[in-house]
Tab-separated table of C-alpha atoms and ligand atoms in Angstrom:
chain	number	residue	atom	x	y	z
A	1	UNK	CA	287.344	189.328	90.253
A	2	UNK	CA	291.160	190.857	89.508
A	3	UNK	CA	293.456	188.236	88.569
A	4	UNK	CA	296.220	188.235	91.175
A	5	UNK	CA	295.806	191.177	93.527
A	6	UNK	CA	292.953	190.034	94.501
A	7	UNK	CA	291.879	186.537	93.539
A	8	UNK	CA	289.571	184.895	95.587
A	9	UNK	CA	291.575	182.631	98.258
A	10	UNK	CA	289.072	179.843	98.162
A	11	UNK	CA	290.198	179.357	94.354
A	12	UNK	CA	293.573	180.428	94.369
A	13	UNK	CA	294.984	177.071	95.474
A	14	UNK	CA	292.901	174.801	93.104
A	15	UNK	CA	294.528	176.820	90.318
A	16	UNK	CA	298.079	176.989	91.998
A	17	UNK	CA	298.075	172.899	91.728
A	18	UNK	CA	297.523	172.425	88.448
A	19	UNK	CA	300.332	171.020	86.666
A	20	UNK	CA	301.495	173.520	83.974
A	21	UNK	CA	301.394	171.429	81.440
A	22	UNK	CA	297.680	170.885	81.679
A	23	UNK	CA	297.000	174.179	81.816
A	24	UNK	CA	299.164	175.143	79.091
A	25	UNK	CA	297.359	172.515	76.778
A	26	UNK	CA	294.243	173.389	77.654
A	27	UNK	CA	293.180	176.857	77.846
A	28	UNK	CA	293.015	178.985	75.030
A	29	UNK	CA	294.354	182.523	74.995
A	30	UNK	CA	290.707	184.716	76.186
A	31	UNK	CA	289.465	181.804	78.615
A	32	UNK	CA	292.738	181.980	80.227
A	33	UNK	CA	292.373	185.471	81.098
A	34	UNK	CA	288.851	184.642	82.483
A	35	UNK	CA	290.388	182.656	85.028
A	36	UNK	CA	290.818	184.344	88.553
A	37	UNK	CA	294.508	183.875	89.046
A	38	UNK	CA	296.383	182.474	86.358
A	39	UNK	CA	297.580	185.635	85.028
A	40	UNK	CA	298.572	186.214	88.113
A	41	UNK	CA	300.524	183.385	88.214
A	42	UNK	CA	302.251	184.593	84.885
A	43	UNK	CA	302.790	188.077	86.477
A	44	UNK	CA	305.028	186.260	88.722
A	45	UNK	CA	306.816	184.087	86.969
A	46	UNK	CA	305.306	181.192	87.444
A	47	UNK	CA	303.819	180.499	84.381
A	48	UNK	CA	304.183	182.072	80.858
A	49	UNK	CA	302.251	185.138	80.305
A	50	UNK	CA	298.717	183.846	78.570
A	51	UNK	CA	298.535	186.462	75.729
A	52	UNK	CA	301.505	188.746	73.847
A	53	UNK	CA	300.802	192.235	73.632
A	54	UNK	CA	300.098	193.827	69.921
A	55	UNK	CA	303.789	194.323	68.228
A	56	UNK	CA	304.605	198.323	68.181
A	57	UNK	CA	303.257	198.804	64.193
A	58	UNK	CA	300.064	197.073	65.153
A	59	UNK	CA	299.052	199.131	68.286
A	60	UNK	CA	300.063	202.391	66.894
A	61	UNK	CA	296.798	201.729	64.274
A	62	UNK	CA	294.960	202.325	67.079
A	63	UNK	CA	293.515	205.328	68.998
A	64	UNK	CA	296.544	206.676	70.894
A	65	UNK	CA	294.531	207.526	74.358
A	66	UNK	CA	295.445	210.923	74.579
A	67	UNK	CA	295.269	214.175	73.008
A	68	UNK	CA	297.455	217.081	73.034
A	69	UNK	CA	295.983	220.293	74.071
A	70	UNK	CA	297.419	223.324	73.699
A	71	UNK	CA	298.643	223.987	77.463
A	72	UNK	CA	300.610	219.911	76.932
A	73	UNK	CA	302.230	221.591	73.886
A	74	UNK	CA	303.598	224.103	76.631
A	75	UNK	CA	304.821	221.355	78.710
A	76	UNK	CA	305.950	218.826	76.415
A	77	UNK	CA	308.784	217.673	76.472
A	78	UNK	CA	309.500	218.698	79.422
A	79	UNK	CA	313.091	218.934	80.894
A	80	UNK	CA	314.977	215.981	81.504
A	81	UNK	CA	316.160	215.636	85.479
A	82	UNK	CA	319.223	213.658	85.220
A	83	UNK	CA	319.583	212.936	88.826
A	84	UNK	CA	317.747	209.644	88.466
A	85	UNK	CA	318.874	206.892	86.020
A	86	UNK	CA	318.170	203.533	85.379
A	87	UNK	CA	320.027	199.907	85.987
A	88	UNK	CA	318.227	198.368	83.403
A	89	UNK	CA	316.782	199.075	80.153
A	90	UNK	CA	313.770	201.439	79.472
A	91	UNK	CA	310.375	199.670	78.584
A	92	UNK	CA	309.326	200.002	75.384
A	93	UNK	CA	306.322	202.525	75.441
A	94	UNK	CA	303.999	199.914	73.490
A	95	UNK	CA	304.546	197.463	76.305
A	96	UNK	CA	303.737	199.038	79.120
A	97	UNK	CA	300.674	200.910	77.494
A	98	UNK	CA	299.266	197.428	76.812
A	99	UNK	CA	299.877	196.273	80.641
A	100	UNK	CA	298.034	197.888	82.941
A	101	UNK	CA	296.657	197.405	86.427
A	102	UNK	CA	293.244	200.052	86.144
A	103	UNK	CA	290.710	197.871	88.415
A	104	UNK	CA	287.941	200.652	87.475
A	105	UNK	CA	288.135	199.378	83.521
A	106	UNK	CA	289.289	195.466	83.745
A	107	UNK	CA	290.499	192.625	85.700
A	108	UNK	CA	292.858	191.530	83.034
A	109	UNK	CA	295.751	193.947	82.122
A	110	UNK	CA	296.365	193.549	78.581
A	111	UNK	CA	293.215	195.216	77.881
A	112	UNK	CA	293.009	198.235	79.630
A	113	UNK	CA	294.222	199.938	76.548
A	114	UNK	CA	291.160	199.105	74.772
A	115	UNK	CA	288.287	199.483	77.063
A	116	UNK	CA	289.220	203.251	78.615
A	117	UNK	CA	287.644	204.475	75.021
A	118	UNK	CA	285.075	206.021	76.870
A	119	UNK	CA	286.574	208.051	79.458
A	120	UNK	CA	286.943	211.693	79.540
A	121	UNK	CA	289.916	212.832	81.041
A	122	UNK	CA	288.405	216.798	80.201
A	123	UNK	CA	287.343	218.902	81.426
A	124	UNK	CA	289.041	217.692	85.132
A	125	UNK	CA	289.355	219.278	88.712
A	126	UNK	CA	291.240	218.023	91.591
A	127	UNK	CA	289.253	219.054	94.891
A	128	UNK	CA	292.088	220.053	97.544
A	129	UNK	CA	290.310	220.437	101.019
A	130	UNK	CA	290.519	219.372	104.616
A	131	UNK	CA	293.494	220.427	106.843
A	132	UNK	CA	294.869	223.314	104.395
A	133	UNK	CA	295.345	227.138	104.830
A	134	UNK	CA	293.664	227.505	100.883
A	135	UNK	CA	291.519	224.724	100.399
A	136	UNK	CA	290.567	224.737	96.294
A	137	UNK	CA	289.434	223.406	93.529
A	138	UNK	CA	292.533	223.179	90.789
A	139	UNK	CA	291.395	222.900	87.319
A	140	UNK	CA	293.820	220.655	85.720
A	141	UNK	CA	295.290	222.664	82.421
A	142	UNK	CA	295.513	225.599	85.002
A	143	UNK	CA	297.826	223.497	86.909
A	144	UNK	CA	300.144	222.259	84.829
A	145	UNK	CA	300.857	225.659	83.505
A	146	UNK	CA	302.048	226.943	86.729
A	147	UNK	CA	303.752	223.762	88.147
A	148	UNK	CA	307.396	223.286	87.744
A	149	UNK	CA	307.421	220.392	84.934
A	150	UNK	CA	310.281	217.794	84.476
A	151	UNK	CA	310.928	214.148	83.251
A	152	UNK	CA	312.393	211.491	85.400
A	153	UNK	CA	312.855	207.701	84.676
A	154	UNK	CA	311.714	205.754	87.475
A	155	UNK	CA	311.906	202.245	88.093
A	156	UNK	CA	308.046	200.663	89.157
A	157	UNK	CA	307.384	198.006	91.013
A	158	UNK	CA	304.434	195.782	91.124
A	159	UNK	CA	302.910	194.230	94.486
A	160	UNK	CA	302.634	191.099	91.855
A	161	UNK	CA	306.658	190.964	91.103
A	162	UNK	CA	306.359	192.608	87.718
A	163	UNK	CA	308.308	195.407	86.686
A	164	UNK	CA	308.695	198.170	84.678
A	165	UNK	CA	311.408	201.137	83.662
A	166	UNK	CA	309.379	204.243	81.891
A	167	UNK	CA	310.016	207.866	81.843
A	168	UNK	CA	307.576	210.044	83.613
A	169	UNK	CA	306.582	213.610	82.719
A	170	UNK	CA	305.094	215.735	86.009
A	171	UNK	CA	305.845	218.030	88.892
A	172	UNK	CA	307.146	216.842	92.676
A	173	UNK	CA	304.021	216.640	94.880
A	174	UNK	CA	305.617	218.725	97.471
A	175	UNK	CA	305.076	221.765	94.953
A	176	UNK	CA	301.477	221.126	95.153
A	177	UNK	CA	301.529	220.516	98.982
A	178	UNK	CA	303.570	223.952	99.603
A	179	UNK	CA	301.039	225.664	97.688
A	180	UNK	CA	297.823	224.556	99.518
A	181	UNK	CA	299.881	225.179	102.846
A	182	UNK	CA	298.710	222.612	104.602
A	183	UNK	CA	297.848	222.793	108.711
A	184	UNK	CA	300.512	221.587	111.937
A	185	UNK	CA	297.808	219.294	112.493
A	186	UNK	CA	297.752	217.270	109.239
A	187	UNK	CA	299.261	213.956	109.182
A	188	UNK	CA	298.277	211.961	105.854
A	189	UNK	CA	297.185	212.994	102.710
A	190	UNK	CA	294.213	210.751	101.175
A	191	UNK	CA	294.134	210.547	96.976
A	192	UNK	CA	291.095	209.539	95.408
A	193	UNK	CA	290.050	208.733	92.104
A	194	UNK	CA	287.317	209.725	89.884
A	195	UNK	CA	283.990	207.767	90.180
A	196	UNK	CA	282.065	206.875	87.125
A	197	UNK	CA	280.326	203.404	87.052
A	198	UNK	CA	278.518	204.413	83.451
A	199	UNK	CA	282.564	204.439	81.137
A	200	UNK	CA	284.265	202.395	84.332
A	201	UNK	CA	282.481	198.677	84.089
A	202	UNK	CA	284.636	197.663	86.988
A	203	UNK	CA	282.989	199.855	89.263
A	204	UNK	CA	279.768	198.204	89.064
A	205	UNK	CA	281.443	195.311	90.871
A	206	UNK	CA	282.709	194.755	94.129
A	207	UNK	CA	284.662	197.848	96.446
A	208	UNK	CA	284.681	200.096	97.836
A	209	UNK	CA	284.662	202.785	94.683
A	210	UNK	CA	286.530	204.731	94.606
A	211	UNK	CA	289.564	203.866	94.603
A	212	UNK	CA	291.905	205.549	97.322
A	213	UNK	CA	295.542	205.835	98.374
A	214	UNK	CA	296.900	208.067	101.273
A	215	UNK	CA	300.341	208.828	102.328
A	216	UNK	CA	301.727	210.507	105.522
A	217	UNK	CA	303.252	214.178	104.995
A	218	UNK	CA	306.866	212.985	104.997
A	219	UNK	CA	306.283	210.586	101.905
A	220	UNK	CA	304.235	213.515	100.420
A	221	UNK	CA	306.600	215.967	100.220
A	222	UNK	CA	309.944	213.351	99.909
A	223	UNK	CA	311.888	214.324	96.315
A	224	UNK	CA	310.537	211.402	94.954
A	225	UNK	CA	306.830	211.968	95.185
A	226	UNK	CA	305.811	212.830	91.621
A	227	UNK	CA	302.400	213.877	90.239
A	228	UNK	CA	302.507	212.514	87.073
A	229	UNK	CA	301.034	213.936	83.579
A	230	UNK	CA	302.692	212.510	80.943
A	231	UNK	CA	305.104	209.011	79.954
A	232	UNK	CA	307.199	209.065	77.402
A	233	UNK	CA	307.373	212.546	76.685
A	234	UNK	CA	303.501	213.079	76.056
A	235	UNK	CA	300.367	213.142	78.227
A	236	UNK	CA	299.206	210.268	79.947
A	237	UNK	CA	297.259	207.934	78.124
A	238	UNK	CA	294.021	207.125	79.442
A	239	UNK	CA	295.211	203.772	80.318
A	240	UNK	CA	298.151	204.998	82.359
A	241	UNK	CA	295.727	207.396	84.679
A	242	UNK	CA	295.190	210.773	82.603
A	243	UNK	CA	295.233	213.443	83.283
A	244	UNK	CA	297.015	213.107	86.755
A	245	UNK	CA	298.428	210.554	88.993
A	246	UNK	CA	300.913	209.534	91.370
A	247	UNK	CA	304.043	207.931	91.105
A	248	UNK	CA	305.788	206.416	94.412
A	249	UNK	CA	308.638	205.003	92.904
A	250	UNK	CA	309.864	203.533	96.577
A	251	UNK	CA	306.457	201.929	96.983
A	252	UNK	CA	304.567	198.918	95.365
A	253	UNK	CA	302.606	200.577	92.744
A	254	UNK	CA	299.085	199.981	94.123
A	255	UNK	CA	300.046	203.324	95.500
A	256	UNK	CA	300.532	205.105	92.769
A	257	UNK	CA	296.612	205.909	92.512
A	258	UNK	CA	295.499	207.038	88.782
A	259	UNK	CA	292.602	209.759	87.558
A	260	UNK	CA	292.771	211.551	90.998
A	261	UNK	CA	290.092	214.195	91.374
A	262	UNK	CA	290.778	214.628	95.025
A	263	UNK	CA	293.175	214.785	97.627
A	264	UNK	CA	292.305	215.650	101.546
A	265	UNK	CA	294.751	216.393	104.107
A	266	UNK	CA	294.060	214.740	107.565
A	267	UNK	CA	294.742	214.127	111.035
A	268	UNK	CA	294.198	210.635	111.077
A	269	UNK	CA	295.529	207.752	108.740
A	270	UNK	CA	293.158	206.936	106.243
A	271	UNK	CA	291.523	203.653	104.669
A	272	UNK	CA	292.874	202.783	101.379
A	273	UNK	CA	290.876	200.729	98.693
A	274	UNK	CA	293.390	197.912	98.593
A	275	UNK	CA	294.411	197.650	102.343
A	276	UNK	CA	290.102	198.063	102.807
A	277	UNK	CA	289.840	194.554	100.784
A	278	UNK	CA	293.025	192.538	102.432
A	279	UNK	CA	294.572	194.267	105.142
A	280	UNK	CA	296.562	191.115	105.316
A	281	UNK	CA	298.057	191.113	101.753
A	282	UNK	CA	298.128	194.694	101.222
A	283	UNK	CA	299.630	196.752	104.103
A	284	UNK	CA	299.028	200.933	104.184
A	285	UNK	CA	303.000	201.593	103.976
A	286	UNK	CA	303.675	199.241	101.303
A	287	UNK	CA	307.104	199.958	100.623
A	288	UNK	CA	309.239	197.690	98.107
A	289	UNK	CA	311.113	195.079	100.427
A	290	UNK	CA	312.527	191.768	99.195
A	291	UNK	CA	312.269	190.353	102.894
A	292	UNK	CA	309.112	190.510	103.229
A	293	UNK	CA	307.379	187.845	100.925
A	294	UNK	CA	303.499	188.835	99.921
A	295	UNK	CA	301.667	185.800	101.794
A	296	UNK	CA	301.419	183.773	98.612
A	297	UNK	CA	304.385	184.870	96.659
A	298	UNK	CA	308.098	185.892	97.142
A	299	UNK	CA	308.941	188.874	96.792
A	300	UNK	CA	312.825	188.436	96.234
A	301	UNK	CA	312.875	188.980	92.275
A	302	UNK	CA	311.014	190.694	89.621
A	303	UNK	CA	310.379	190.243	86.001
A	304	UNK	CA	310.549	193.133	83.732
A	305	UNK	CA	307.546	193.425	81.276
A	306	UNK	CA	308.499	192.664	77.462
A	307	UNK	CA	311.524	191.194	77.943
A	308	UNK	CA	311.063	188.875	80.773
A	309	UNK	CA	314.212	189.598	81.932
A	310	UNK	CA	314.592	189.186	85.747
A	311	UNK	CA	316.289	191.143	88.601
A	312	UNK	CA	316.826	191.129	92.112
A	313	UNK	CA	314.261	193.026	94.011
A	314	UNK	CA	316.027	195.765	96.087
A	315	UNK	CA	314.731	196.977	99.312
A	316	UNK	CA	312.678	200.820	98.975
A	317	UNK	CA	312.878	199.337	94.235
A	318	UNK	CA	316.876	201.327	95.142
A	319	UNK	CA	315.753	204.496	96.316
A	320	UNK	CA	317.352	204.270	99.708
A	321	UNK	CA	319.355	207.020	99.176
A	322	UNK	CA	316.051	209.056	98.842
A	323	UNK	CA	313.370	207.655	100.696
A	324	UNK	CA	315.439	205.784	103.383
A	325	UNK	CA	315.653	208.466	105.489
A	326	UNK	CA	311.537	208.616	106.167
A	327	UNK	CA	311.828	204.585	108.011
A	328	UNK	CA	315.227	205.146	109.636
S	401	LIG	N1	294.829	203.466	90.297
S	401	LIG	C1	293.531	203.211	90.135
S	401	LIG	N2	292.658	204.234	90.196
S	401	LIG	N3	293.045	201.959	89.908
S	401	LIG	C2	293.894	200.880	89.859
S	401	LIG	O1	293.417	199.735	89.665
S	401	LIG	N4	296.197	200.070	90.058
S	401	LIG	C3	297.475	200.324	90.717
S	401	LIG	C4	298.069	201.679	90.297
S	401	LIG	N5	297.058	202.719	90.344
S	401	LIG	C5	295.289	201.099	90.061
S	401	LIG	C6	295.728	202.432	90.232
S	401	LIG	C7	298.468	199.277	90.466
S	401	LIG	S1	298.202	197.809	91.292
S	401	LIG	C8	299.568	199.472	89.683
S	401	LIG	S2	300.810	198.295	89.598
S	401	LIG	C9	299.724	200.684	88.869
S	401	LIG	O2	298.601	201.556	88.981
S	401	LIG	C10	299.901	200.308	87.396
S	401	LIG	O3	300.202	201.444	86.624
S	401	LIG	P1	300.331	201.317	85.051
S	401	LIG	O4	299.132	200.605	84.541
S	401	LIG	O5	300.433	202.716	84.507
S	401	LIG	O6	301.583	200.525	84.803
């Protein structure tokens, strides 16, 4: 089972008494990852995170994760949209490639990086169908050929109060959504990723596989609605969710669903993998809001991966000014 989004309740609590100390003392580095909920207990703060991530000159000896085709040397690097800036400084692109959250590969997230060896991001089509003038199937180098590219650095927030500051590379969903031109009659848009027990171990285990997001229209097409192809100047390592994903920058980031191969337009809301497991934990809007604690853990700060440095969680991660507007 995942560490912290989803550790099992009738466990959680033994592991939330422990004293610290004891813990500390007596769990080595790997075993500590085994158990269901302590690094979710680091995520938050609560205890120091159980392993260090590879210094930069060590993980750069190892397979980057991506490869650049010749259509990404077309797109990288892509200009710079100045209109969003950060409060904080910028992750350091070793760190967050060694922290993921990628259910399909591991329940830990320090080593994401090194079990996504197997996956293909190539050859890759995103299915577009349902409530849509021109439904289609959009092979992915065609895409980013003819979508308008840009960077922006986005703050991300975990559901788990851990944070982030990275710079994205991709195109505003609502480009994609104008294109498709989608019916009156549809309300949500449902992402869904790709399906492949055989290179994704996690999806051998417990659901429900795939895993989905949806969002209604007016958080589709909001500015800040990014389909995502690259970080840090370069295409999206496997670990991050090559070759596309999205990036909800106002929402927790169990939202921002990785490897999508489709997305269907609908009249009704649809179920979502997380809010499917624990409708209680994990609600379908999930936007960033201090006041509302997660039912086992605040939600008031968050702690910024590498540096531990912590900061005030702001309601919508402080992108009011953008995304207010759609719960006014
Ligand atoms: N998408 C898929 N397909 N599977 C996942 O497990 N985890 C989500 C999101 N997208 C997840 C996913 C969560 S909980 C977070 S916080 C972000 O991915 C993490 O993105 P990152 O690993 O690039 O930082």
């Amino acid at each position: 089972m995942p560490n912290l989004i989803l550790p099992p309740p009738w466990r959680t609590p033994e592991c939330q008494i422990t004293p610290e100390s004891l813990y500390l003392q007596a769990i080595s580095r790997r075993s500590c990852l085994k158990l269901v909920g302590l690094g979710g207990l680091a995520a938050m703060g609560w205890l120091p995170a159980c392993s260090q991530p590879v210094s930069e000159a060590e993980f750069s000896k190892n397979p980057k994760n991506y490869e650049l085709s010749d259509v990404d040397r077309q797109v990288y690097p892509a200009d710079h949209n100045a209109t969003f800036v950060l409060d904080r400084p910028m992750t350091d692109e070793h760190i967050a490639a060694q922290y993921n959250n990628f259910y399909e590969f591991s329940e830990a997230k320090d080593d994401v990086w090194q079990r996504v060896g197997g996956f293909q991001p190539r050859p890759w089509t995103i299915a577009v169908s349902g409530l849509v003038k021109r439904p289609q199937q959009l092979d992915i180098d065609d895409l980013f050929t003819i979508m308008p590219m840009e960077e922006r650095v986005y703050r991300h927030r975990c559901v788990e109060a851990w944070a982030m500051a990275v710079p994205w590379t991709g195109f505003p969903l609502k480009a994609l959504v104008e294109k498709v031109d989608p019916l009156s009659t549809a309300r949500f848009i449902r992402f869904t990723s790709f399906h492949s027990p055989q290179v994704a171990m996690g999806q051998r285990g417990y659901g429900p596989w795939p895993y989905t997001e949806g969002l209604t229209m007016a958080e589709a097409t909001n500015e800040l609605a990014l389909l995502v192809t690259g970080i840090y100047g370069h295409p999206l390592p496997k670990q991050h969710g090559a070759p596309l994903r999205l990036v909800t920058p106002w929402k927790y980031g169990y939202k921002s669903i990785k490897s999508i191969v489709a997305m269907e337009f609908l009249a009704e809301r649809p179920a979502t993998f997380w809010n499917t497991l624990i409708p209680h934990e994990y609600d379908f809007v999930a936007n960033v809001n201090p006041r509302i604690p997660h039912p086992r853990w605040s939600q008031d700060t968050e702690r910024m991966i590498g540096s531990d440095q912590r900061f005030p969680t702001q309601y919508l991660n402080g992108y009011q000014e953008w995304a207010g507007l759609l719960y006014a």
